[in-house]
Amino acid sequence: MVLPIDLLEVSKNREISLLLKDGRVLKGKLIGHDQYMNLVLDDAREEKEGEERRLGKIVLRGSNVVSIALI
Amino acid sequence: MVLPIDLLEVSKNREISLLLKDGRVLKGKLIGHDQYMNLVLDDAREEKEGEERRLGKIVLRGSNVVSIALI
Amino acid sequence: MVLPIDLLEVSKNREISLLLKDGRVLKGKLIGHDQYMNLVLDDAREEKEGEERRLGKIVLRGSNVVSIALI
Amino acid sequence: MVLPIDLLEVSKNREISLLLKDGRVLKGKLIGHDQYMNLVLDDAREEKEGEERRLGKIVLRGSNVVSIALI
Amino acid sequence: MVLPIDLLEVSKNREISLLLKDGRVLKGKLIGHDQYMNLVLDDAREEKEGEERRLGKIVLRGSNVVSIALI
Amino acid sequence: MVLPIDLLEVSKNREISLLLKDGRVLKGKLIGHDQYMNLVLDDAREEKEGEERRLGKIVLRGSNVVSIALI
Amino acid sequence: MVLPIDLLEVSKNREISLLLKDGRVLKGKLIGHDQYMNLVLDDAREEKEGEERRLGKIVLRGSNVVSIALI
């Protein structure tokens, strides 16, 4: 049994890929989270139409996240 | 009487199919969940237009889930 | 006076018809629920354009349900 | 001063008309409710384009209700 | 300092105009409310394209209300 | 460090400009608020296409507010 | 491990860039926040189609925020 929050815990400092509710896909290194699944990404990038936009260090509100994949 | 959370409990390590609010359909092995119906899938795949995209291990926020079916 | 949750209670093992927020209509045997109106259906079917798609045993998140009718 | 929940209380066994968030209009006899404004209607009917579809006894989730009118 | 709920309190038995999330505009006499801003209107009317539809006594769920104006 | 609620506190009796979720822009004198950011505006006006519609004294539900600017 | 709220804490008096749910992008100096991620920005600007609209000091409701980036 793997609690969702535990998977985030063991994913720290690993690259993840996020799907947001608005359809955007973000990638970055997971460096923090809280119990609401708010996330902190380092070296975040948004990929859109083959291009990559660099966002740096960001906070993401968990309520906008659909899924979190380990890369 | 089957509590929804109990059905998730007995579905562990079984293949499930998820319908998300945005219409996406995901399949994978259920390896974890919490009381908010946040889910952890292993070997997750998204099926779209006959093709299958492999997502690996993912966390899904329960608030985006419409229904969970045992395959 | 009939509490909504009580009507679910007495509907156990009966066929129900669900309208979901996304407009889908599901039918099936109600075999469980919780206080959030998350539901467990057995032998669930989705009817769309005269065709019936069989979904088997499913968990439905209450937040996506508009109405529950006894058949 | 009339508390909203009190108006529901005194409307029991009376015909009401409901406007839902998705624009549907339902009518029926109010036979139950809870503190979340989840409702139980008996002999529920949906009126659409001059036609009436009979739904029987239904549970309605309060979160989908916009307004409740006494007929 | 005027608490929003206090303004409702002093508006009792006065005509108000409501803007709902779906864009509808309702008018009526405010005869009740609760702490969630659920409202009870008497002699409620909806104005649409210059015409007035009479709704009688209604309960409005606060979650659908955008703004409440004293007339 | 300025708590959001503190900025509302010191903005009392000052003109503010509100952006609502539905895109509307309202202006008016802030005369009250509560901990949910429900607001009371006096002499509220909506500006649309260069015209100004006067709304008088209104209560605004905080859940519809995107941002609050001091003018 | 970086808690999302801690990143906000250390970002005080720094320039941030916000993506809102409605797609708007705001920039400004973060001068305050609360536990709901409601934010206070000073010297806020909205960038749209290459132009910059100055908004001054604003309160932003956290529920409308998708992501917060340090610039």
PDB file of C-alpha atoms in Angstrom, chain G residues 21-44:
ATOM      1  CA  LYS G  21      -6.756  30.417 -13.503  1.00  0.00           C
ATOM      2  CA  ASP G  22      -8.221  32.755 -16.095  1.00  0.00           C
ATOM      3  CA  GLY G  23      -4.869  32.772 -17.905  1.00  0.00           C
ATOM      4  CA  ARG G  24      -3.792  36.244 -16.808  1.00  0.00           C
ATOM      5  CA  VAL G  25      -0.155  36.779 -15.849  1.00  0.00           C
ATOM      6  CA  LEU G  26       0.610  39.244 -13.060  1.00  0.00           C
ATOM      7  CA  LYS G  27       3.937  40.484 -11.778  1.00  0.00           C
ATOM      8  CA  GLY G  28       4.758  42.419  -8.651  1.00  0.00           C
ATOM      9  CA  LYS G  29       6.580  42.518  -5.349  1.00  0.00           C
ATOM     10  CA  LEU G  30       5.217  39.988  -2.849  1.00  0.00           C
ATOM     11  CA  ILE G  31       4.638  41.861   0.382  1.00  0.00           C
ATOM     12  CA  GLY G  32       2.316  39.469   2.172  1.00  0.00           C
ATOM     13  CA  HIS G  33       0.419  36.187   2.177  1.00  0.00           C
ATOM     14  CA  ASP G  34      -1.689  34.001   4.453  1.00  0.00           C
ATOM     15  CA  GLN G  35      -2.145  30.260   4.917  1.00  0.00           C
ATOM     16  CA  TYR G  36      -4.686  30.078   2.062  1.00  0.00           C
ATOM     17  CA  MET G  37      -2.085  31.490  -0.332  1.00  0.00           C
ATOM     18  CA  ASN G  38      -4.011  34.731  -0.589  1.00  0.00           C
ATOM     19  CA  LEU G  39      -1.307  37.169  -1.630  1.00  0.00           C
ATOM     20  CA  VAL G  40      -0.545  40.884  -1.376  1.00  0.00           C
ATOM     21  CA  LEU G  41       1.430  42.359  -4.255  1.00  0.00           C
ATOM     22  CA  ASP G  42       2.924  45.818  -4.417  1.00  0.00           C
ATOM     23  CA  ASP G  43       3.500  47.566  -7.714  1.00  0.00           C
ATOM     24  CA  ALA G  44       1.467  44.859  -9.476  1.00  0.00           C
TER      25      ALA G  44
END
